[in-house]
Amino acid sequence: MVIRNAYLITKDYYAAEDICQETFVRFSDRLAQVPDESVRSWLLHTSRRLALDYRRNEERNSARIEYMARESGLEEQADTRYFDLSDLLEECEKIQAKKETLLLLKEQRPLWYQVLLMSRVEGMRNGAIGLELDVTASLVSKWKERAGRWLRERYEKDYLDAE
């Protein structure tokens, strides 16, 4: 019932499953507050609200992507780019080279790598990273700076000079 309710709004089965799960998580948090006779309506109302929020966010994100494509000129390039696979292959090679450089950093400087992940992927600030690793925030800042420089230099040396 909850999945169907969410699916009717999102038109995305996997999103509806996620919404169903979130609905029941919220329900378990409020189990004592929801009267037995209102459970069905509470579940439908909550899943509807979550589905509408999901759809609103999807619309916002797609509008943002379209705007960015227009501003960067990618929209005009899109038609011709798919006919020339060499650009796509070159882009894949660059991504692979960057990935290999990042893995080399992980192998050679694991703390720098960990700091970069905590900062860039998890969005943690230097102070929080410092607390987690039991170092000062200024040392975290230095490690980030050195890791960025190391990655840049290594990528340029191994891949840009090879071209």
mmCIF file with all atom_site columns, C-alpha atoms in Angstrom, residues 111-125 128-130 132-133:
data_model
loop_
_atom_site.group_PDB
_atom_site.id
_atom_site.type_symbol
_atom_site.label_atom_id
_atom_site.label_alt_id
_atom_site.label_comp_id
_atom_site.label_asym_id
_atom_site.label_entity_id
_atom_site.label_seq_id
_atom_site.pdbx_PDB_ins_code
_atom_site.Cartn_x
_atom_site.Cartn_y
_atom_site.Cartn_z
_atom_site.occupancy
_atom_site.B_iso_or_equiv
_atom_site.pdbx_formal_charge
_atom_site.auth_seq_id
_atom_site.auth_comp_id
_atom_site.auth_asym_id
_atom_site.auth_atom_id
_atom_site.pdbx_PDB_model_num
ATOM 1  C CA . LEU A 1 111 ? 46.836 9.591  6.098  1.00 0.00 ? 111 LEU A CA 1
ATOM 2  C CA . TRP A 1 112 ? 46.732 12.211 3.348  1.00 0.00 ? 112 TRP A CA 1
ATOM 3  C CA . TYR A 1 113 ? 44.305 10.031 1.425  1.00 0.00 ? 113 TYR A CA 1
ATOM 4  C CA . GLN A 1 114 ? 42.121 9.573  4.507  1.00 0.00 ? 114 GLN A CA 1
ATOM 5  C CA . VAL A 1 115 ? 42.105 13.324 5.170  1.00 0.00 ? 115 VAL A CA 1
ATOM 6  C CA . LEU A 1 116 ? 41.072 14.034 1.574  1.00 0.00 ? 116 LEU A CA 1
ATOM 7  C CA . LEU A 1 117 ? 38.225 11.525 1.785  1.00 0.00 ? 117 LEU A CA 1
ATOM 8  C CA . MET A 1 118 ? 36.999 12.885 5.088  1.00 0.00 ? 118 MET A CA 1
ATOM 9  C CA . SER A 1 119 ? 37.154 16.425 3.739  1.00 0.00 ? 119 SER A CA 1
ATOM 10 C CA . ARG A 1 120 ? 35.867 16.009 0.185  1.00 0.00 ? 120 ARG A CA 1
ATOM 11 C CA . VAL A 1 121 ? 33.574 13.004 0.389  1.00 0.00 ? 121 VAL A CA 1
ATOM 12 C CA . GLU A 1 122 ? 32.231 13.255 3.919  1.00 0.00 ? 122 GLU A CA 1
ATOM 13 C CA . GLY A 1 123 ? 32.333 17.068 4.005  1.00 0.00 ? 123 GLY A CA 1
ATOM 14 C CA . MET A 1 124 ? 34.103 17.216 7.348  1.00 0.00 ? 124 MET A CA 1
ATOM 15 C CA . ARG A 1 125 ? 35.913 20.356 8.473  1.00 0.00 ? 125 ARG A CA 1
ATOM 16 C CA . ALA A 1 128 ? 36.465 17.534 13.074 1.00 0.00 ? 128 ALA A CA 1
ATOM 17 C CA . ILE A 1 129 ? 39.018 15.586 11.063 1.00 0.00 ? 129 ILE A CA 1
ATOM 18 C CA . GLY A 1 130 ? 41.693 16.562 13.561 1.00 0.00 ? 130 GLY A CA 1
ATOM 19 C CA . GLU A 1 132 ? 38.938 12.035 14.600 1.00 0.00 ? 132 GLU A CA 1
ATOM 20 C CA . LEU A 1 133 ? 42.636 11.481 13.821 1.00 0.00 ? 133 LEU A CA 1
#
